[in-house]
Coordinates of C-alpha atoms and ligand atoms in Angstrom, one line a residue:
X12 CA -28.1 -44.5 10.5
X13 CA -29.4 -46.1 7.4
X14 CA -27.9 -47.7 4.2
X15 CA -30.0 -47.3 1.2
X16 CA -28.9 -48.8 -2.4
X17 CA -29.5 -46.7 -5.5
X18 CA -28.1 -47.2 -8.9
X19 CA -26.6 -43.7 -9.1
X20 CA -24.6 -41.9 -7.2
X21 CA -23.6 -38.1 -7.6
X22 CA -21.4 -36.2 -5.7
X23 CA -21.7 -32.2 -5.9
X24 CA -23.9 -29.6 -6.9
X25 CA -21.9 -27.1 -9.0
X26 CA -23.3 -27.1 -13.1
X27 CA -21.2 -30.6 -13.7
X28 CA -23.3 -32.5 -10.6
X29 CA -26.9 -30.6 -11.6
X30 CA -25.9 -31.5 -15.9
X31 CA -25.6 -34.9 -14.6
X32 CA -28.5 -35.6 -12.5
X33 CA -30.4 -33.8 -15.4
X34 CA -28.9 -36.0 -17.9
X35 CA -29.3 -39.0 -15.4
X36 CA -33.1 -39.0 -14.2
X37 CA -33.9 -37.8 -18.4
X38 CA -32.5 -41.7 -18.4
X39 CA -35.2 -42.6 -15.8
X40 CA -32.1 -43.6 -13.7
X41 CA -33.0 -41.7 -10.8
X42 CA -29.8 -40.5 -9.1
X43 CA -29.2 -39.6 -5.7
X44 CA -27.1 -36.4 -5.5
X45 CA -25.4 -35.6 -2.6
X46 CA -24.9 -31.6 -2.5
X47 CA -22.0 -31.4 -0.5
X48 CA -21.2 -28.5 1.8
X49 CA -21.9 -25.7 -0.3
X50 CA -25.4 -26.5 -2.1
X51 CA -24.8 -24.3 -5.3
X52 CA -20.8 -24.9 -5.4
X53 CA -18.4 -22.1 -6.2
X54 CA -21.1 -19.9 -8.4
X55 CA -23.1 -18.9 -5.6
X56 CA -20.2 -17.3 -4.9
X57 CA -19.4 -15.2 -7.7
X58 CA -21.5 -12.5 -9.2
X59 CA -23.4 -11.8 -12.1
X60 CA -22.3 -14.7 -15.0
X61 CA -22.7 -13.1 -18.6
X62 CA -21.2 -15.8 -20.5
X63 CA -23.6 -18.7 -19.5
X64 CA -24.8 -19.0 -22.9
X65 CA -28.9 -18.1 -23.0
X66 CA -29.4 -15.5 -20.3
X67 CA -28.6 -12.1 -22.1
X68 CA -29.5 -9.7 -19.3
X69 CA -26.8 -11.6 -17.2
X70 CA -28.0 -13.6 -14.4
X71 CA -26.7 -14.2 -10.9
X72 CA -24.7 -17.3 -9.9
X73 CA -26.7 -18.0 -6.9
X74 CA -30.1 -17.7 -9.1
X75 CA -28.6 -20.1 -11.5
X76 CA -27.9 -22.5 -9.7
X77 CA -31.4 -22.8 -7.8
X78 CA -32.7 -23.1 -11.9
X79 CA -30.6 -26.2 -12.5
X80 CA -31.4 -27.5 -9.1
X81 CA -35.3 -27.1 -9.4
X82 CA -34.4 -28.0 -13.4
X83 CA -32.6 -31.4 -11.7
X84 CA -35.6 -32.4 -9.4
X85 CA -38.6 -31.3 -11.6
X86 CA -36.8 -34.2 -13.6
X87 CA -36.9 -36.7 -10.6
X88 CA -33.3 -36.4 -9.3
X89 CA -33.3 -36.9 -5.6
X90 CA -31.3 -34.1 -3.9
X91 CA -29.7 -35.1 0.1
X92 CA -28.0 -31.6 1.4
X93 CA -25.5 -33.4 3.4
X94 CA -21.8 -34.2 2.9
X95 CA -19.9 -37.6 2.0
X96 CA -17.4 -38.1 4.4
X97 CA -15.9 -41.3 3.3
X98 CA -16.4 -43.2 -0.3
X99 CA -15.2 -47.3 -0.8
X100 CA -14.5 -47.5 -4.5
X101 CA -12.7 -50.9 -3.5
X102 CA -15.4 -53.6 -4.2
X103 CA -19.2 -52.9 -5.7
X104 CA -21.3 -52.1 -4.9
X105 CA -19.4 -48.7 -3.5
X106 CA -20.4 -47.0 -0.7
X107 CA -20.6 -43.4 0.2
X108 CA -21.1 -42.5 4.1
X109 CA -22.3 -39.3 5.0
X110 CA -21.9 -36.5 7.6
X111 CA -25.3 -38.3 8.9
X112 CA -23.6 -42.0 9.1
X113 CA -26.1 -42.4 6.9
X114 CA -24.6 -44.6 3.5
X115 CA -25.7 -45.1 0.1
X116 CA -24.6 -47.9 -1.5
X117 CA -24.2 -47.7 -5.6
X118 CA -23.1 -49.2 -8.7
X119 CA -21.7 -45.8 -10.4
X120 CA -20.7 -42.4 -9.2
X121 CA -20.0 -39.7 -10.8
X122 CA -17.4 -37.4 -8.6
X123 CA -18.4 -33.2 -9.6
X124 CA -17.2 -32.2 -5.8
X125 CA -15.5 -29.6 -7.7
X126 CA -12.2 -27.2 -6.1
X127 CA -12.1 -24.3 -3.7
X128 CA -9.7 -21.3 -3.2
X129 CA -6.2 -21.4 -2.9
X130 CA -4.5 -19.8 0.2
X131 CA -1.9 -18.2 0.3
X132 CA 0.2 -20.1 3.1
X133 CA 1.2 -16.8 5.2
X134 CA 1.7 -17.9 8.4
X135 CA -0.6 -15.2 10.9
X136 CA -3.8 -16.4 7.0
X137 CA -5.1 -19.1 9.4
X138 CA -5.7 -16.8 12.0
X139 CA -6.8 -13.7 10.2
X140 CA -9.6 -15.4 7.9
X141 CA -12.7 -14.1 8.9
X142 CA -10.2 -11.2 10.4
X143 CA -9.8 -9.3 7.0
X144 CA -8.6 -12.2 5.1
X145 CA -11.0 -13.8 2.7
X146 CA -11.3 -16.0 -0.8
X147 CA -15.1 -15.2 -1.3
X148 CA -16.0 -10.7 -2.3
X149 CA -19.4 -12.1 -2.6
X150 CA -19.6 -13.3 1.1
X151 CA -17.5 -11.4 3.1
X152 CA -17.5 -7.3 0.9
X153 CA -20.3 -6.2 2.6
X154 CA -18.3 -6.0 5.9
X155 CA -15.2 -3.3 3.7
X156 CA -17.9 -0.5 2.7
X157 CA -15.6 2.6 2.5
X158 CA -12.7 1.3 3.2
X159 CA -9.9 -0.1 1.6
X160 CA -9.3 -3.9 0.1
X161 CA -6.8 -5.7 -1.9
X162 CA -6.9 -8.0 -4.1
X163 CA -4.4 -11.1 -4.8
X164 CA -3.8 -12.2 -8.1
X165 CA -3.7 -11.6 -11.6
X166 CA -7.2 -14.4 -13.0
X167 CA -10.5 -14.0 -14.1
X168 CA -11.3 -14.3 -10.1
X169 CA -8.9 -11.8 -9.0
X170 CA -10.6 -9.0 -11.5
X171 CA -14.2 -9.8 -10.9
X172 CA -13.5 -9.6 -7.3
X173 CA -11.5 -6.5 -7.6
X174 CA -14.9 -5.1 -9.8
X175 CA -17.2 -6.8 -7.1
X176 CA -15.2 -4.7 -4.5
X177 CA -15.0 -1.6 -6.3
X178 CA -18.3 -0.7 -5.7
X179 CA -18.3 -0.8 -2.1
X180 CA -14.9 0.3 -1.0
X181 CA -13.3 3.3 -1.1
X182 CA -10.5 1.9 -2.7
X183 CA -9.3 -1.5 -3.7
X184 CA -5.3 -2.1 -4.7
X185 CA -4.7 -5.2 -7.0
X186 CA -1.7 -6.8 -6.3
X187 CA -0.2 -9.0 -8.9
X188 CA 3.1 -10.8 -9.3
X189 CA 3.7 -10.8 -13.1
X190 CA 3.2 -7.5 -15.1
X191 CA 0.5 -8.9 -17.1
X192 CA -3.0 -10.0 -16.0
X193 CA -4.3 -13.3 -17.4
X194 CA -8.0 -12.4 -16.9
X195 CA -10.0 -11.7 -20.2
X196 CA -9.2 -8.8 -22.0
X197 CA -12.5 -7.3 -21.4
X198 CA -12.2 -7.9 -17.8
X199 CA -8.7 -6.1 -18.0
X200 CA -10.3 -2.9 -19.5
X201 CA -12.8 -3.1 -17.2
X202 CA -10.4 -2.8 -14.1
X203 CA -7.7 -0.4 -15.9
X204 CA -10.6 2.1 -16.5
X205 CA -12.3 2.0 -13.2
X206 CA -11.5 4.7 -11.3
X207 CA -11.0 2.7 -8.0
X208 CA -9.0 0.7 -8.1
X209 CA -4.6 0.7 -8.5
X210 CA -3.0 -2.7 -9.4
X211 CA 0.1 -3.2 -7.4
X212 CA 2.6 -5.0 -10.7
X213 CA 5.1 -7.3 -10.1
X214 CA 4.7 -7.6 -6.3
X215 CA 3.5 -10.6 -3.2
X216 CA 2.2 -10.3 -0.1
X217 CA 5.4 -11.2 2.3
X218 CA 3.4 -10.8 5.8
X219 CA -0.4 -10.1 7.3
X220 CA -0.6 -7.7 9.5
X221 CA -2.6 -7.4 12.4
X222 CA -3.8 -10.0 15.2
X223 CA -7.0 -10.8 15.1
X224 CA -7.3 -9.9 18.9
X225 CA -6.8 -6.3 18.1
X226 CA -9.2 -5.4 15.3
X227 CA -8.1 -7.9 13.0
X228 CA -6.0 -7.0 10.1
X229 CA -4.7 -3.8 9.6
X230 CA -2.3 -3.9 6.2
X231 CA 0.1 -6.0 4.1
X232 CA 3.9 -6.5 3.7
X233 CA 4.5 -6.4 -0.2
X234 CA 7.6 -7.4 -1.6
X235 CA 8.3 -6.0 -5.4
X236 CA 10.4 -8.7 -6.9
X237 CA 11.6 -7.0 -9.7
X238 CA 13.3 -4.6 -7.3
X239 CA 13.5 -6.3 -4.1
X240 CA 11.8 -3.2 -2.5
X241 CA 10.2 -4.0 0.5
X242 CA 7.2 -1.4 1.8
X243 CA 3.5 -1.7 3.9
X244 CA 0.1 -1.0 2.6
X245 CA -2.4 -0.2 4.6
X246 CA -5.9 -1.6 4.1
X247 CA -8.8 -3.3 5.8
X248 CA -9.4 -6.7 4.4
X249 CA -7.2 -8.9 1.5
X250 CA -9.0 -10.9 -0.8
X251 CA -7.2 -14.0 -2.2
X252 CA -8.0 -14.8 -5.4
X253 CA -5.0 -17.0 -6.6
X254 CA -6.9 -20.1 -8.5
X255 CA -8.5 -23.1 -6.7
X256 CA -7.6 -27.1 -6.0
X257 CA -9.2 -30.2 -6.1
X258 CA -11.7 -31.6 -3.9
X259 CA -10.5 -35.1 -3.9
X260 CA -9.4 -35.8 -0.7
X261 CA -11.8 -38.3 -0.4
X262 CA -10.2 -40.2 -3.1
X263 CA -7.0 -39.9 -2.1
X264 CA -5.3 -43.8 -2.2
X265 CA -8.5 -44.9 -3.9
X266 CA -8.6 -43.4 -7.0
X267 CA -5.4 -42.3 -9.6
X268 CA -4.7 -38.4 -9.1
X269 CA -2.3 -36.3 -10.8
X270 CA 0.9 -34.6 -8.7
X271 CA -2.0 -31.2 -8.5
X272 CA -4.5 -33.3 -6.7
X273 CA -7.1 -33.6 -9.9
X274 CA -8.7 -36.9 -10.6
X275 CA -7.5 -38.6 -13.8
X276 CA -9.9 -38.9 -16.5
X277 CA -10.0 -40.1 -20.1
X278 CA -10.7 -37.0 -21.1
X279 CA -13.0 -38.5 -24.1
X280 CA -15.4 -40.1 -21.6
X281 CA -14.8 -39.4 -18.5
X282 CA -13.8 -42.5 -16.6
X283 CA -11.8 -42.7 -13.8
X284 CA -8.9 -45.5 -13.3
X285 CA -12.0 -47.2 -11.3
X286 CA -14.6 -48.6 -13.5
X287 CA -18.1 -47.5 -12.9
X288 CA -16.4 -44.0 -11.6
X289 CA -16.6 -41.0 -13.7
X290 CA -15.5 -37.8 -12.9
X291 CA -16.7 -34.2 -14.1
X292 CA -16.3 -30.4 -14.1
X293 CA -13.1 -28.4 -11.8
X294 CA -12.4 -31.8 -9.7
X295 CA -10.6 -33.3 -12.6
X296 CA -10.3 -30.1 -15.3
X297 CA -7.0 -28.2 -14.6
X298 CA -7.8 -25.5 -17.8
X299 CA -11.1 -25.0 -19.0
X300 CA -12.7 -24.4 -15.7
X301 CA -15.8 -22.9 -16.5
X302 CA -19.3 -23.4 -15.6
X303 CA -20.3 -24.3 -19.1
X304 CA -17.4 -26.6 -19.5
X305 CA -18.4 -27.8 -16.6
X306 CA -21.5 -28.1 -17.1
X307 CA -20.9 -30.2 -20.6
X308 CA -18.8 -32.6 -18.2
X309 CA -21.8 -33.9 -16.3
X310 CA -23.9 -34.1 -19.3
X311 CA -21.0 -36.4 -20.7
X312 CA -20.3 -38.7 -17.0
X313 CA -23.9 -39.2 -17.4
X314 CA -24.1 -40.7 -20.5
X315 CA -21.6 -43.1 -19.9
X316 CA -23.0 -43.7 -16.5
X317 CA -26.3 -44.8 -18.4
X318 CA -23.9 -46.6 -20.7
X319 CA -22.4 -49.0 -17.8
X320 CA -25.5 -49.3 -15.8
X321 CA -27.3 -50.8 -19.0
X322 CA -24.4 -53.1 -19.8
X323 CA -24.4 -53.8 -15.5
X324 CA -28.2 -55.6 -16.6
Ligands
NAP414 P1 -6.1 -18.4 -12.1 O1 -6.8 -18.1 -13.7 O2 -4.9 -20.0 -12.1 O3 -5.3 -17.6 -11.4 C1 -4.2 -17.5 -10.8 C2 -3.8 -16.0 -10.7 O4 -3.6 -15.8 -8.8 C3 -2.9 -16.1 -11.4 O5 -3.1 -14.0 -11.6 C4 -1.6 -16.2 -10.7 O6 -0.1 -15.7 -11.3 C5 -2.1 -16.0 -9.2 N1 -1.2 -16.7 -8.1 C6 -1.0 -18.1 -8.3 N2 -0.7 -18.3 -6.8 C7 -0.3 -17.0 -6.5 C8 0.4 -17.1 -4.8 N3 1.4 -18.1 -4.7 N4 0.8 -15.6 -5.2 C9 0.6 -15.1 -5.9 N5 0.0 -14.7 -6.6 C10 -0.4 -16.4 -7.3 O7 -7.0 -18.9 -11.0 P2 -9.0 -17.9 -10.9 O8 -8.6 -16.7 -11.3 O9 -9.2 -18.7 -9.7 O10 -9.5 -18.8 -12.2 C11 -9.5 -20.2 -12.7 C12 -10.3 -20.1 -13.7 O11 -11.6 -20.6 -13.1 C13 -9.7 -19.7 -14.4 O12 -9.9 -21.2 -15.8 C14 -10.8 -19.3 -14.4 O13 -10.7 -18.1 -16.2 C15 -12.5 -19.4 -14.6 N6 -13.1 -18.4 -14.2 C16 -13.3 -17.6 -14.5 C17 -14.5 -16.6 -14.6 C18 -15.2 -16.0 -16.1 O14 -15.5 -16.3 -17.0 N7 -16.1 -15.1 -15.8 C19 -14.2 -16.3 -13.5 C20 -13.9 -16.5 -12.3 C21 -12.7 -17.9 -12.6 P3 0.5 -16.2 -12.4 O15 -1.0 -15.8 -13.5 O16 1.5 -15.0 -12.4 O17 0.4 -16.9 -12.3

């Protein structure tokens, strides 16, 4: 176990974390970035990205994040591929304990820990996760070649997952609780036009059918919420795509969080309730949850951290 001091620690390696690192490094701060459990963050689990400016031919999420990491490193960021397991924001310098038990103390902290997929919360969900139930089509879709799958949700993630899975599976059912999707119109058009995808409207999943010890998921028990009609749908896989919850457990009781658990920040300068602690990206953003807005937040947080650190001198 070692303890090191550094002016700035950045937690998280999505677009917010890497962009914060790029800006901080260019201010000659030499930031330490703790990449977390999933280096590259949520974008490493998406397919092609069409809406990040500068890549007219699209770019894969993994490649985009690799390039951001490379850029941050080239400019002098120290990247530590570990996970923060505890933080102490009650006194200065702040301290961050890693899973190796090494500790970084720092004068300023940028939190860019992002968000994680939400689950339906059904009784046997935990049991069947990895046995037919998943929240990541790009990770697990391969196992469902020529099989039937369902995707739950009506946002961009659900539609993207359905389109991705349609390249592999024999049939894809998109199950949505309303009669209107909230995803981008262009994605809705692609969904409608796809011959392998069927959308089941006004419907919720009441239960997963299947046993982990006996081949895993075999189907879903559904209910139409307009007619109350119950039905069963035979599927081999179910992908839950109902949004994301912020990764803020480490900060509970130390920073102001809103009712949904997002870090409360000043929307202009991304200051949190503790002076010297800044937050950027999905961990504090409830509405514009995009790679580009996260990157922009990382930039703002780094500029603010730099200003804060200069004032301390
Ligand atoms: P989202 O936009 O919050 O959509 C979640 C969907 O899940 C909604 O359709 C919601 O239904 C449904 N839902 C929520 N809880 C549910 C439950 N308990 N049971 C059944 N359905 C439930 O989440 P997202 O699609 O993950 O997207 C998150 C953010 O990332 C958005 O800002 C999105 O634009 C962005 N994103 C962007 C891209 C892209 O630009 N290509 C790709 C992926 C994600 P209701 O509609 O009825 O609320």
